[in-house]
Amino acid sequence: MTAMTLVVAGCTGATGEPRSAGAAPVASAPARLWPDRAPAPQPPPDKTGQDGPSPLPGLPRVPSGDIRRLDPLDVVKAQIADDARHDAPAFDKATERRIQQCGDKPQRCPVRAPEYQDLTHDGKDELIVGIEGAEHTLAVWAYMLKGGVVNRILDTAGTPLSVEVSDGDVIMREPTGSPGYEMRTVHAWDERRQTMEIRTMEFDEKVSSPARERTPAPEHTPAGERTPIPERSPSPQPTPSPPRTLAPPRTLAPPRAPSPGHTP
C-alpha cells in the first residue's frame, strides 16, 4: 500500500490568507494477528427469536386495516392468554392480576398508554404497547395487521432509561455498570422475516435527559477586578447552509425514577 501524506491548510484569523496546519496523520491498514489461525465456524441459526410475524388469536379481524380500531388492553389480554396456552408467561401472577383489573383500578394498571408509529414503512401505523413488570422492567410489544389479522412483530423487554422511535426503528437505552455509558439496542424492520429484528446492540455514551440538565451559574467577578474587553473579531464569512437532518426521535417511555421498596 502506498502511503500518502496530506497537508491541511487553514486561514489566518486576521487576514484570511491560507496557512499550513502541518502534515496530516498517515492512514495505515489494520494488521491482522495470527493470520494462519483458522476462523471459527458459523453458529447455527438462532431458534429462540421470532421466525416471522406471530398471529394473535382471540381478537376480531380488522378488514379496514386500521389497528387503532382495536382496544390495546384487549390486545394485551389476548397476548397473555396466548402465552399461557404455550406455557410461556411474560409476567408473574401479581402483574397479570393487575392487568386483568385495569378496567376497575386504572391507577394500578401496569399497561402504559398505547403508541402508534409506522414501523414497517408501509405508510400505516403499528400498535406499540409497554407493560411495567417487576424490578422496573418494561415489556415492549408491537403489532401489525396482516390481512386484517393482528400479528406480533416485536417482543422485547428491559430496564430502560428511555424508549424511542426514530425513522421506524425502536431504540431502547438501558443503564450499565460503566460510568458515562449506557446500552443502546436498536430494533429495525426486517422485510424478509416480516418482524422487528435487533440491528444494533452497543455501549454508547450516556445521553443526558433535558429535564436533568442545568444552566451553569454565572461566574462571580471579584471586586476590584476589571473585566478585559474582548478583542474585535473579523467580520464572519458567509457559510453554506447546514445539511438537512432527520427529525429528532420521539420518546415513547421517558426515564422512570425507580420506586424504592415497591412491590407489585
XYZ file of N, CA and C in Angstrom:
792
model
N 0.847 -1.198 0.000
C 0.000 0.000 0.000
C 0.876 1.239 0.000
N 0.540 2.170 -0.840
C 1.301 3.408 -0.921
C 0.739 4.405 0.055
N 1.587 4.890 0.941
C 1.146 5.857 1.932
C 1.157 7.240 1.332
N 0.201 8.058 1.722
C 0.124 9.428 1.223
C 0.103 10.376 2.401
N 0.823 11.460 2.266
C 0.852 12.478 3.296
C 0.124 13.698 2.783
N -0.875 14.135 3.527
C -1.671 15.288 3.135
C -1.297 16.482 3.979
N -1.310 17.636 3.360
C -1.058 18.878 4.070
C -2.384 19.596 4.235
N -2.765 19.844 5.451
C -4.024 20.504 5.750
C -3.786 22.000 5.806
N -4.627 22.737 5.148
C -4.469 24.189 5.124
C -5.622 24.838 5.840
N -5.358 25.993 6.401
C -6.390 26.775 7.058
C -6.228 28.233 6.685
N -6.950 29.102 7.374
C -6.874 30.533 7.105
C -6.463 31.260 8.366
N -5.696 32.302 8.211
C -5.323 33.123 9.361
C -6.510 33.938 9.797
N -6.592 34.165 11.105
C -7.758 34.874 11.629
C -7.810 36.327 11.218
N -6.669 36.962 11.027
C -6.681 38.403 10.782
C -6.877 38.734 9.315
N -6.148 38.041 8.410
C -6.168 38.440 7.004
C -6.947 37.491 6.124
N -7.226 36.284 6.600
C -7.915 35.316 5.779
C -7.020 34.593 4.796
N -5.711 34.826 4.869
C -4.789 34.162 3.963
C -4.593 32.708 4.384
N -4.401 31.814 3.411
C -4.199 30.397 3.766
C -2.879 30.185 4.480
N -2.885 29.219 5.395
C -1.665 28.860 6.095
C -1.659 27.349 6.315
N -0.490 26.774 6.402
C -0.353 25.342 6.564
C -0.624 24.937 8.007
N -1.350 23.827 8.195
C -1.587 23.282 9.524
C -0.687 22.080 9.799
N 0.245 21.832 8.884
C 1.151 20.718 9.071
C 0.653 19.464 8.385
N 1.467 18.438 8.463
C 1.126 17.175 7.800
C 0.047 16.432 8.569
N -0.910 15.879 7.851
C -1.973 15.084 8.464
C -1.445 13.693 8.798
N -2.042 13.008 9.807
C -1.610 11.648 10.131
C -1.767 10.711 8.946
N -0.833 9.791 8.804
C -0.857 8.844 7.691
C -1.727 7.649 8.075
N -2.715 7.333 7.228
C -3.587 6.187 7.480
C -2.850 4.897 7.158
N -3.117 3.875 7.934
C -2.467 2.593 7.703
C -3.504 1.482 7.751
N -3.261 0.412 7.032
C -4.176 -0.725 7.007
C -4.092 -1.477 8.323
N -5.199 -2.097 8.777
C -5.141 -2.879 10.024
C -4.212 -4.078 9.885
N -3.496 -4.382 10.937
C -2.584 -5.534 10.944
C -3.311 -6.728 11.544
N -3.484 -7.765 10.790
C -4.174 -8.955 11.264
C -3.235 -9.787 12.124
N -3.715 -10.181 13.290
C -2.927 -11.008 14.184
C -3.204 -12.485 13.915
N -2.148 -13.299 13.952
C -2.230 -14.746 13.742
C -3.022 -15.086 12.471
N -2.556 -14.628 11.330
C -3.302 -14.874 10.077
C -3.427 -16.342 9.707
N -2.561 -17.199 10.284
C -2.634 -18.611 9.950
C -3.703 -19.361 10.759
N -4.360 -18.652 11.717
C -5.373 -19.309 12.545
C -6.663 -19.479 11.752
N -7.216 -20.679 11.786
C -8.473 -20.947 11.077
C -9.623 -20.211 11.758
N -10.504 -19.555 11.000
C -11.636 -18.852 11.618
C -12.633 -19.824 12.225
N -13.372 -19.362 13.223
C -14.387 -20.200 13.870
C -15.531 -20.461 12.909
N -16.181 -21.621 13.016
C -17.320 -21.915 12.132
C -18.518 -21.048 12.470
N -19.379 -20.867 11.496
C -20.589 -20.088 11.702
C -21.522 -20.814 12.666
N -22.125 -20.095 13.633
C -23.058 -20.755 14.557
C -24.342 -21.143 13.849
N -25.078 -22.101 14.402
C -26.366 -22.478 13.796
C -27.361 -21.339 13.921
N -28.389 -21.308 13.091
C -29.394 -20.248 13.168
C -30.038 -20.173 14.547
N -30.315 -18.941 14.975
C -30.940 -18.738 16.280
C -32.410 -19.112 16.204
N -32.812 -20.080 17.015
C -34.205 -20.542 17.022
C -35.004 -19.958 18.174
N -34.382 -19.072 18.960
C -35.088 -18.533 20.123
C -35.962 -17.344 19.773
N -35.647 -16.630 18.699
C -36.413 -15.451 18.336
C -37.604 -15.811 17.463
N -38.335 -14.780 17.013
C -39.467 -14.994 16.138
C -38.968 -15.306 14.739
N -39.526 -16.357 14.120
C -39.191 -16.678 12.746
C -40.022 -15.858 11.763
N -41.045 -15.225 12.234
C -41.915 -14.414 11.388
C -42.994 -13.785 12.236
N -43.904 -13.071 11.616
C -44.991 -12.477 12.387
C -45.828 -13.550 13.063
N -46.260 -13.257 14.282
C -46.987 -14.243 15.075
C -48.458 -13.846 15.177
N -49.362 -14.537 14.459
C -50.797 -14.215 14.549
C -51.300 -14.393 15.969
N -52.116 -13.454 16.413
C -52.639 -13.478 17.777
C -54.109 -13.867 17.754
N -54.464 -15.052 18.266
C -55.868 -15.474 18.278
C -56.650 -14.743 19.373
N -57.967 -14.847 19.258
C -58.834 -14.271 20.286
C -59.232 -12.836 20.045
N -58.898 -12.293 18.870
C -59.254 -10.913 18.555
C -60.033 -10.873 17.243
N -60.932 -9.909 17.093
C -61.691 -9.812 15.840
C -60.796 -9.358 14.686
N -61.170 -9.730 13.477
C -60.454 -9.245 12.293
C -60.754 -7.772 12.085
N -59.820 -7.078 11.463
C -59.989 -5.649 11.189
C -59.859 -5.452 9.678
N -60.962 -5.606 8.928
C -60.871 -5.510 7.460
C -60.400 -4.141 6.983
N -60.656 -3.089 7.760
C -60.272 -1.742 7.331
C -58.764 -1.542 7.328
N -58.021 -2.370 8.065
C -56.575 -2.199 8.139
C -56.130 -1.140 9.124
N -57.071 -0.585 9.896
C -56.743 0.451 10.884
C -56.650 -0.202 12.257
N -55.431 -0.370 12.757
C -55.233 -1.067 14.032
C -55.724 -0.243 15.217
N -55.974 1.042 14.995
C -56.490 1.879 16.077
C -57.909 1.500 16.478
N -58.582 0.728 15.649
C -59.948 0.309 15.983
C -59.978 -0.742 17.084
N -58.846 -1.336 17.386
C -58.783 -2.332 18.451
C -58.485 -1.673 19.789
N -59.015 -2.238 20.852
C -58.701 -1.780 22.200
C -57.330 -2.348 22.580
N -56.336 -1.494 22.848
C -54.992 -2.005 23.183
C -54.994 -2.950 24.382
N -55.885 -2.706 25.359
C -55.939 -3.584 26.523
C -56.434 -4.973 26.136
N -57.358 -5.046 25.172
C -57.809 -6.355 24.685
C -56.662 -7.101 24.004
N -55.814 -6.357 23.306
C -54.666 -6.982 22.642
C -53.714 -7.563 23.685
N -53.449 -6.805 24.754
C -52.537 -7.270 25.809
C -53.111 -8.517 26.483
N -54.397 -8.493 26.811
C -55.011 -9.653 27.467
C -55.007 -10.874 26.558
N -55.239 -10.664 25.256
C -55.200 -11.785 24.316
C -53.793 -12.365 24.232
N -52.779 -11.497 24.316
C -51.404 -11.976 24.262
C -51.046 -12.783 25.512
N -51.504 -12.329 26.666
C -51.245 -13.065 27.909
C -51.912 -14.433 27.866
N -53.149 -14.492 27.332
C -53.854 -15.770 27.225
C -53.138 -16.710 26.259
N -52.610 -16.160 25.155
C -51.898 -16.992 24.186
C -50.571 -17.497 24.767
N -49.897 -16.651 25.519
C -48.654 -17.083 26.173
C -48.926 -18.212 27.176
N -50.046 -18.100 27.887
C -50.387 -19.139 28.857
C -50.662 -20.475 28.162
N -51.283 -20.426 26.999
C -51.554 -21.673 26.253
C -50.253 -22.343 25.812
N -49.231 -21.527 25.573
C -47.930 -22.066 25.163
C -46.989 -22.249 26.356
N -47.532 -22.075 27.569
C -46.747 -22.232 28.791
C -45.493 -21.344 28.759
N -45.693 -20.087 28.331
C -44.580 -19.135 28.243
C -45.031 -17.766 28.752
N -45.373 -17.674 30.052
C -45.856 -16.385 30.574
C -44.756 -15.333 30.566
N -45.156 -14.102 30.270
C -44.202 -12.991 30.252
C -44.104 -12.301 31.605
N -45.124 -12.490 32.468
C -45.160 -11.776 33.748
C -45.482 -12.739 34.880
N -45.235 -12.271 36.088
C -45.633 -13.054 37.260
C -47.131 -12.910 37.479
N -47.655 -13.723 38.381
C -49.108 -13.741 38.604
C -49.624 -12.403 39.133
N -48.835 -11.731 39.963
C -49.279 -10.448 40.520
C -49.460 -9.413 39.416
N -48.510 -9.354 38.467
C -48.626 -8.399 37.359
C -49.796 -8.763 36.462
N -50.010 -10.051 36.227
C -51.147 -10.472 35.402
C -52.470 -10.070 36.043
N -52.565 -10.188 37.365
C -53.804 -9.778 38.056
C -54.034 -8.279 37.891
N -52.991 -7.497 38.005
C -53.133 -6.041 37.843
C -53.582 -5.695 36.427
N -53.104 -6.458 35.427
C -53.527 -6.213 34.049
C -55.015 -6.534 33.888
N -55.450 -7.641 34.478
C -56.864 -8.019 34.375
C -57.774 -7.017 35.088
N -57.248 -6.284 36.067
C -58.041 -5.315 36.843
C -57.896 -3.887 36.322
N -57.288 -3.708 35.144
C -57.062 -2.356 34.627
C -58.359 -1.562 34.467
N -59.444 -2.251 34.106
C -60.706 -1.533 33.930
C -61.261 -0.998 35.229
N -61.100 -1.743 36.337
C -61.643 -1.336 37.630
C -60.664 -0.491 38.437
N -59.360 -0.722 38.252
C -58.343 0.011 39.010
C -57.307 0.588 38.059
N -57.704 1.612 37.294
C -56.775 2.165 36.286
C -55.505 2.758 36.903
N -55.595 3.240 38.164
C -54.411 3.822 38.781
C -53.324 2.794 39.061
N -53.677 1.517 39.112
C -52.704 0.445 39.357
C -52.398 -0.346 38.083
N -52.923 0.103 36.962
C -52.756 -0.621 35.711
C -51.310 -0.496 35.217
N -50.618 -1.609 34.971
C -49.225 -1.533 34.520
C -49.075 -1.306 33.014
N -50.191 -1.281 32.286
C -50.139 -1.082 30.843
C -50.072 0.420 30.550
N -49.017 0.835 29.887
C -48.854 2.245 29.568
C -49.736 2.642 28.389
N -49.893 3.941 28.186
C -50.715 4.445 27.080
C -50.172 3.928 25.748
N -51.049 3.516 24.840
C -50.575 2.956 23.561
C -49.892 4.017 22.707
N -48.964 3.570 21.884
C -48.295 4.427 20.919
C -48.528 3.858 19.528
N -48.615 4.741 18.537
C -48.840 4.319 17.160
C -47.756 4.945 16.280
N -46.963 4.085 15.655
C -45.877 4.521 14.793
C -45.784 3.582 13.591
N -45.345 4.132 12.473
C -45.124 3.308 11.282
C -43.763 2.643 11.403
N -43.751 1.370 11.773
C -42.508 0.621 11.948
C -42.130 -0.179 10.711
N -43.095 -0.446 9.834
C -42.856 -1.313 8.679
C -42.681 -0.525 7.383
N -42.745 0.808 7.454
C -42.514 1.688 6.301
C -43.521 1.447 5.173
N -44.758 1.122 5.554
C -45.798 0.931 4.548
C -46.834 2.047 4.585
N -46.565 3.073 5.387
C -47.491 4.200 5.487
C -48.613 3.998 6.479
N -48.652 2.842 7.153
C -49.681 2.560 8.152
C -49.037 2.433 9.523
N -49.760 2.885 10.542
C -49.238 2.826 11.903
C -49.368 1.422 12.478
N -48.373 1.041 13.253
C -48.440 -0.174 14.053
C -48.723 0.207 15.509
N -49.207 -0.752 16.284
C -49.508 -0.542 17.696
C -48.297 -0.950 18.536
N -47.876 -0.067 19.448
C -46.781 -0.359 20.370
C -47.327 -0.235 21.787
N -47.162 -1.294 22.573
C -47.629 -1.266 23.960
C -46.440 -1.520 24.884
N -46.496 -0.890 26.053
C -45.490 -1.101 27.083
C -46.161 -1.538 28.368
N -45.632 -2.576 28.987
C -46.204 -3.110 30.222
C -45.132 -3.139 31.289
N -45.403 -2.469 32.405
C -44.457 -2.440 33.517
C -44.493 -3.767 34.259
N -43.307 -4.321 34.509
C -43.201 -5.559 35.257
C -42.463 -5.351 36.563
N -42.081 -6.445 37.179
C -41.350 -6.372 38.446
C -39.919 -5.883 38.211
N -39.317 -5.324 39.276
C -37.928 -4.872 39.240
C -37.674 -3.855 38.135
N -38.662 -2.966 37.901
C -38.524 -1.854 36.958
C -38.341 -2.305 35.514
N -38.760 -3.528 35.191
C -38.672 -3.983 33.811
C -39.843 -3.418 33.005
N -39.635 -3.327 31.718
C -40.671 -2.859 30.804
C -40.696 -3.794 29.603
N -41.841 -4.439 29.373
C -42.026 -5.251 28.179
C -42.547 -4.344 27.070
N -41.973 -4.478 25.883
C -42.390 -3.675 24.733
C -42.823 -4.641 23.635
N -44.095 -4.558 23.278
C -44.662 -5.396 22.226
C -45.179 -4.500 21.114
N -45.017 -4.949 19.872
C -45.531 -4.203 18.721
C -46.345 -5.139 17.844
N -47.411 -4.581 17.255
C -48.353 -5.381 16.471
C -48.673 -4.684 15.153
N -48.871 -5.500 14.127
C -49.303 -5.012 12.827
C -50.526 -5.815 12.386
N -51.244 -5.293 11.400
C -52.345 -6.024 10.798
C -51.870 -6.628 9.489
N -52.115 -7.923 9.341
C -51.741 -8.639 8.119
C -52.973 -9.375 7.626
N -53.577 -8.853 6.569
C -54.829 -9.429 6.110
C -55.948 -9.266 7.111
N -55.911 -8.212 7.896
C -56.937 -7.957 8.905
C -56.705 -8.683 10.213
N -55.652 -9.522 10.300
C -55.355 -10.293 11.499
C -54.214 -9.620 12.265
N -54.360 -9.562 13.592
C -53.329 -8.957 14.434
C -52.132 -9.907 14.534
N -50.948 -9.373 14.253
C -49.715 -10.147 14.339
C -48.709 -9.398 15.206
N -48.047 -10.132 16.108
C -46.994 -9.501 16.898
C -45.686 -9.532 16.098
N -45.031 -8.370 16.014
C -43.789 -8.271 15.248
C -42.612 -7.872 16.136
N -42.867 -7.540 17.407
C -41.781 -7.206 18.331
C -42.139 -7.707 19.722
N -41.200 -8.421 20.322
C -41.358 -8.923 21.685
C -40.017 -8.751 22.383
N -39.881 -7.700 23.172
C -38.627 -7.440 23.867
C -38.930 -6.871 25.242
N -37.927 -6.830 26.078
C -38.083 -6.303 27.435
C -36.727 -5.834 27.932
N -36.756 -4.952 28.931
C -35.521 -4.461 29.517
C -35.830 -3.581 30.707
N -34.802 -2.914 31.201
C -34.958 -1.934 32.284
C -34.518 -0.586 31.728
N -35.319 -0.008 30.853
C -34.844 1.120 30.060
C -34.794 2.453 30.801
N -33.834 3.273 30.373
C -33.833 4.693 30.714
C -34.839 5.412 29.823
N -34.944 4.968 28.583
C -35.897 5.558 27.643
C -36.142 4.579 26.503
N -37.270 4.770 25.826
C -37.596 4.033 24.616
C -38.013 5.058 23.572
N -37.417 4.957 22.376
C -37.674 5.946 21.337
C -37.973 5.240 20.018
N -38.591 6.003 19.105
C -38.758 5.556 17.728
C -38.134 6.603 16.829
N -37.223 6.171 15.958
C -36.567 7.066 15.019
C -36.565 6.415 13.648
N -37.286 7.022 12.704
C -37.364 6.506 11.334
C -37.790 5.046 11.323
N -38.723 4.693 12.195
C -39.256 3.337 12.248
C -38.471 2.378 13.112
N -37.310 2.781 13.609
C -36.514 1.917 14.486
C -36.914 2.148 15.938
N -37.035 1.065 16.697
C -37.330 1.157 18.126
C -35.997 1.097 18.874
N -35.687 2.146 19.622
C -34.395 2.282 20.289
C -34.616 2.258 21.795
N -33.966 1.319 22.463
C -34.059 1.210 23.919
C -32.689 1.493 24.517
N -32.650 2.409 25.473
C -31.415 2.728 26.192
C -31.542 2.217 27.620
N -30.519 1.472 28.069
C -30.542 0.887 29.401
C -29.269 1.256 30.157
N -29.353 1.328 31.486
C -28.158 1.649 32.278
C -27.153 0.499 32.253
N -25.898 0.836 32.483
C -24.836 -0.162 32.553
C -24.012 0.090 33.808
N -23.074 -0.808 34.075
C -22.182 -0.639 35.215
C -20.984 0.233 34.905
N -20.898 0.754 33.672
C -19.781 1.610 33.272
C -20.217 3.066 33.345
N -19.587 3.866 34.233
C -19.978 5.278 34.361
C -19.848 6.017 33.032
N -20.882 6.802 32.716
C -20.862 7.596 31.494
C -21.330 6.866 30.250
N -21.703 5.572 30.406
C -22.133 4.797 29.246
C -23.463 4.107 29.531
N -24.167 3.783 28.451
C -25.418 3.057 28.550
C -25.507 2.073 27.390
N -26.373 1.084 27.536
C -26.569 0.098 26.473
C -27.643 0.606 25.517
N -27.344 0.574 24.233
C -28.265 1.057 23.203
C -28.609 -0.109 22.282
N -29.896 -0.464 22.258
C -30.363 -1.568 21.425
C -31.357 -1.021 20.404
N -31.123 -1.341 19.144
C -31.970 -0.844 18.051
C -32.659 -2.028 17.391
N -33.987 -2.004 17.380
C -34.786 -2.993 16.655
C -35.276 -2.334 15.366
N -35.020 -3.004 14.235
C -35.409 -2.466 12.932
C -36.242 -3.492 12.173
N -37.055 -2.987 11.263
C -37.944 -3.847 10.478
C -37.127 -4.671 9.482
N -37.361 -5.978 9.487
C -36.732 -6.900 8.558
C -37.780 -7.307 7.533
N -37.641 -6.813 6.335
C -38.651 -7.060 5.306
C -38.753 -8.538 4.962
N -37.629 -9.253 4.983
C -37.649 -10.664 4.619
C -38.356 -11.503 5.680
N -38.041 -11.264 6.962
C -38.641 -12.059 8.041
C -39.960 -11.474 8.529
N -40.259 -10.238 8.110
C -41.524 -9.594 8.485
C -41.659 -9.425 9.997
N -40.542 -9.131 10.671
C -40.548 -8.852 12.107
C -39.532 -7.753 12.392
N -39.559 -7.257 13.630
C -38.557 -6.310 14.095
C -37.380 -7.104 14.659
N -36.205 -6.928 14.087
C -35.016 -7.670 14.495
C -33.989 -6.714 15.100
N -33.131 -7.259 15.973
C -32.065 -6.434 16.551
C -31.051 -6.114 15.453
N -30.873 -4.831 15.194
C -29.886 -4.392 14.205
C -28.586 -3.960 14.855
N -28.707 -3.326 16.044
C -27.526 -2.821 16.743
C -27.707 -3.036 18.233
N -26.629 -3.482 18.900
C -26.590 -3.554 20.356
C -25.183 -3.144 20.764
N -25.062 -1.996 21.413
C -23.738 -1.463 21.678
C -23.736 -0.575 22.910
N -22.536 -0.400 23.481
C -22.345 0.603 24.509
C -22.290 1.959 23.830
N -22.921 2.935 24.433
C -22.955 4.275 23.853
C -22.740 5.287 24.963
N -22.220 6.438 24.605
C -22.074 7.486 25.599
C -23.442 7.898 26.112
N -23.517 8.139 27.408
C -24.787 8.435 28.042
C -25.380 9.717 27.493
N -26.666 9.668 27.187
C -27.395 10.830 26.694
C -28.112 11.466 27.866
N -27.776 12.710 28.159
C -28.398 13.393 29.295
C -29.840 13.725 28.980
N -30.677 13.566 29.987
C -32.077 13.942 29.843
C -32.199 15.453 29.919
N -32.972 16.084 28.983
C -33.127 17.548 29.052
C -33.656 18.026 30.390
N -34.481 17.191 31.056
C -35.046 17.606 32.339
C -33.991 17.680 33.427
N -32.876 16.915 33.246
C -31.859 16.877 34.269
C -30.744 17.883 34.030
N -30.716 18.495 32.828
C -29.655 19.437 32.542
C -29.894 20.737 33.304
N -28.824 21.328 33.776
C -28.921 22.586 34.489
C -28.110 23.665 33.769
N -28.598 24.882 33.865
C -27.866 26.003 33.299
C -26.806 26.425 34.299
N -25.511 26.459 33.870
C -24.469 26.831 34.829
C -24.650 28.250 35.349
N -24.345 28.432 36.646
C -24.465 29.756 37.256
C -23.389 30.674 36.700
N -23.680 31.976 36.534
C -22.655 32.904 36.027
C -21.507 33.024 37.007
N -20.291 33.173 36.445
C -19.117 33.297 37.287
C -19.104 34.650 37.988
N -18.642 34.639 39.232
C -18.591 35.863 40.026
C -17.253 36.553 39.815
N -17.292 37.841 39.499
C -16.077 38.621 39.312
C -15.761 39.344 40.608
N -14.595 39.056 41.228
C -14.249 39.730 42.492
C -14.187 41.242 42.330
N -14.515 41.933 43.431
C -14.491 43.399 43.418
C -13.081 43.879 43.119
N -12.972 44.903 42.343
C -11.678 45.496 42.033
C -11.070 44.958 40.759
N -11.545 43.830 40.282
C -11.010 43.289 39.033
C -11.802 43.836 37.866
N -11.069 44.186 36.832
C -11.718 44.704 35.639
C -11.867 43.582 34.634
N -13.024 43.503 34.039
C -13.241 42.508 33.003
C -12.595 42.980 31.714
N -11.637 42.202 31.168
C -10.960 42.654 29.957
C -11.928 42.774 28.789
N -11.711 43.768 27.965
C -12.549 43.986 26.789
C -12.100 43.020 25.705
N -12.964 42.204 25.199
C -12.550 41.243 24.172
C -12.091 41.939 22.905
N -11.104 41.290 22.251
C -10.608 41.854 21.018
C -11.669 41.772 19.940
N -11.601 42.734 19.036
C -12.567 42.777 17.949
C -12.278 41.654 16.960
N -13.280 40.878 16.653
C -13.116 39.764 15.732
C -13.406 40.218 14.310
N -12.755 39.605 13.327
C -13.055 39.979 11.941
C -14.476 39.595 11.580
N -15.001 40.270 10.559
C -16.378 40.013 10.132
C -16.521 38.563 9.724
N -17.566 37.887 10.184
C -17.732 36.467 9.841
C -17.957 36.273 8.355
N -17.366 35.223 7.823
C -17.541 34.904 6.417
C -18.833 34.116 6.227
N -19.511 34.307 5.093
C -20.742 33.533 4.859
C -20.428 32.051 4.799
N -21.285 31.277 5.386
C -21.102 29.819 5.417
C -22.261 29.154 4.700
N -22.016 28.011 4.098
C -23.111 27.297 3.409
C -24.156 26.809 4.387
N -25.361 26.596 3.871
C -26.456 26.105 4.726
C -26.110 24.726 5.239
N -26.484 24.429 6.502
C -26.184 23.094 7.057
C -26.989 22.033 6.345
N -26.463 20.802 6.292
C -27.207 19.714 5.642
C -28.493 19.408 6.377
N -29.447 18.902 5.623
C -30.739 18.557 6.199
C -30.588 17.384 7.153
N -31.200 17.465 8.293
C -31.105 16.403 9.292
C -32.473 15.796 9.547
N -32.472 14.555 10.030
C -33.723 13.883 10.379
C -34.348 14.495 11.617
N -35.668 14.373 11.708
C -36.349 14.867 12.901
C -35.881 14.095 14.120
N -35.839 14.741 15.290
C -35.377 14.030 16.491
C -36.303 12.872 16.817
N -35.751 11.797 17.397
C -36.596 10.639 17.718
C -37.642 10.985 18.757
N -38.796 10.336 18.640
C -39.875 10.563 19.589
C -39.713 9.598 20.746
N -39.745 10.126 21.958
C -39.585 9.286 23.139
C -40.912 8.633 23.482
N -40.926 7.299 23.556
C -42.144 6.568 23.904
C -42.284 6.421 25.401
N -41.198 6.055 26.082
C -41.231 5.862 27.527
C -40.147 6.723 28.140
N -40.511 7.865 28.760
C -39.483 8.718 29.358
C -38.807 8.015 30.512
N -37.611 8.520 30.907
C -36.906 7.902 32.049
C -37.806 7.810 33.263
N -37.784 6.621 33.896
C -38.658 6.363 35.026
C -37.838 6.253 36.293
N -38.155 7.066 37.293
C -37.440 7.004 38.572
C -37.825 5.735 39.296
N -36.834 4.898 39.671
C -37.167 3.670 40.416
C -37.869 3.970 41.717
N -38.825 3.141 42.051
C -39.572 3.317 43.294
C -39.016 2.389 44.348
N -38.229 2.936 45.278
C -37.611 2.050 46.306
C -38.675 1.347 47.134
N -38.437 0.036 47.320
C -39.345 -0.740 48.185
C -40.670 -1.039 47.550
N -40.807 -0.805 46.179
C -42.120 -1.029 45.548
C -42.346 -2.520 45.351
N -43.482 -2.955 45.690
C -43.866 -4.358 45.491
C -45.072 -4.399 44.582
N -44.942 -5.081 43.404
C -46.103 -5.118 42.501
C -47.318 -5.678 43.203
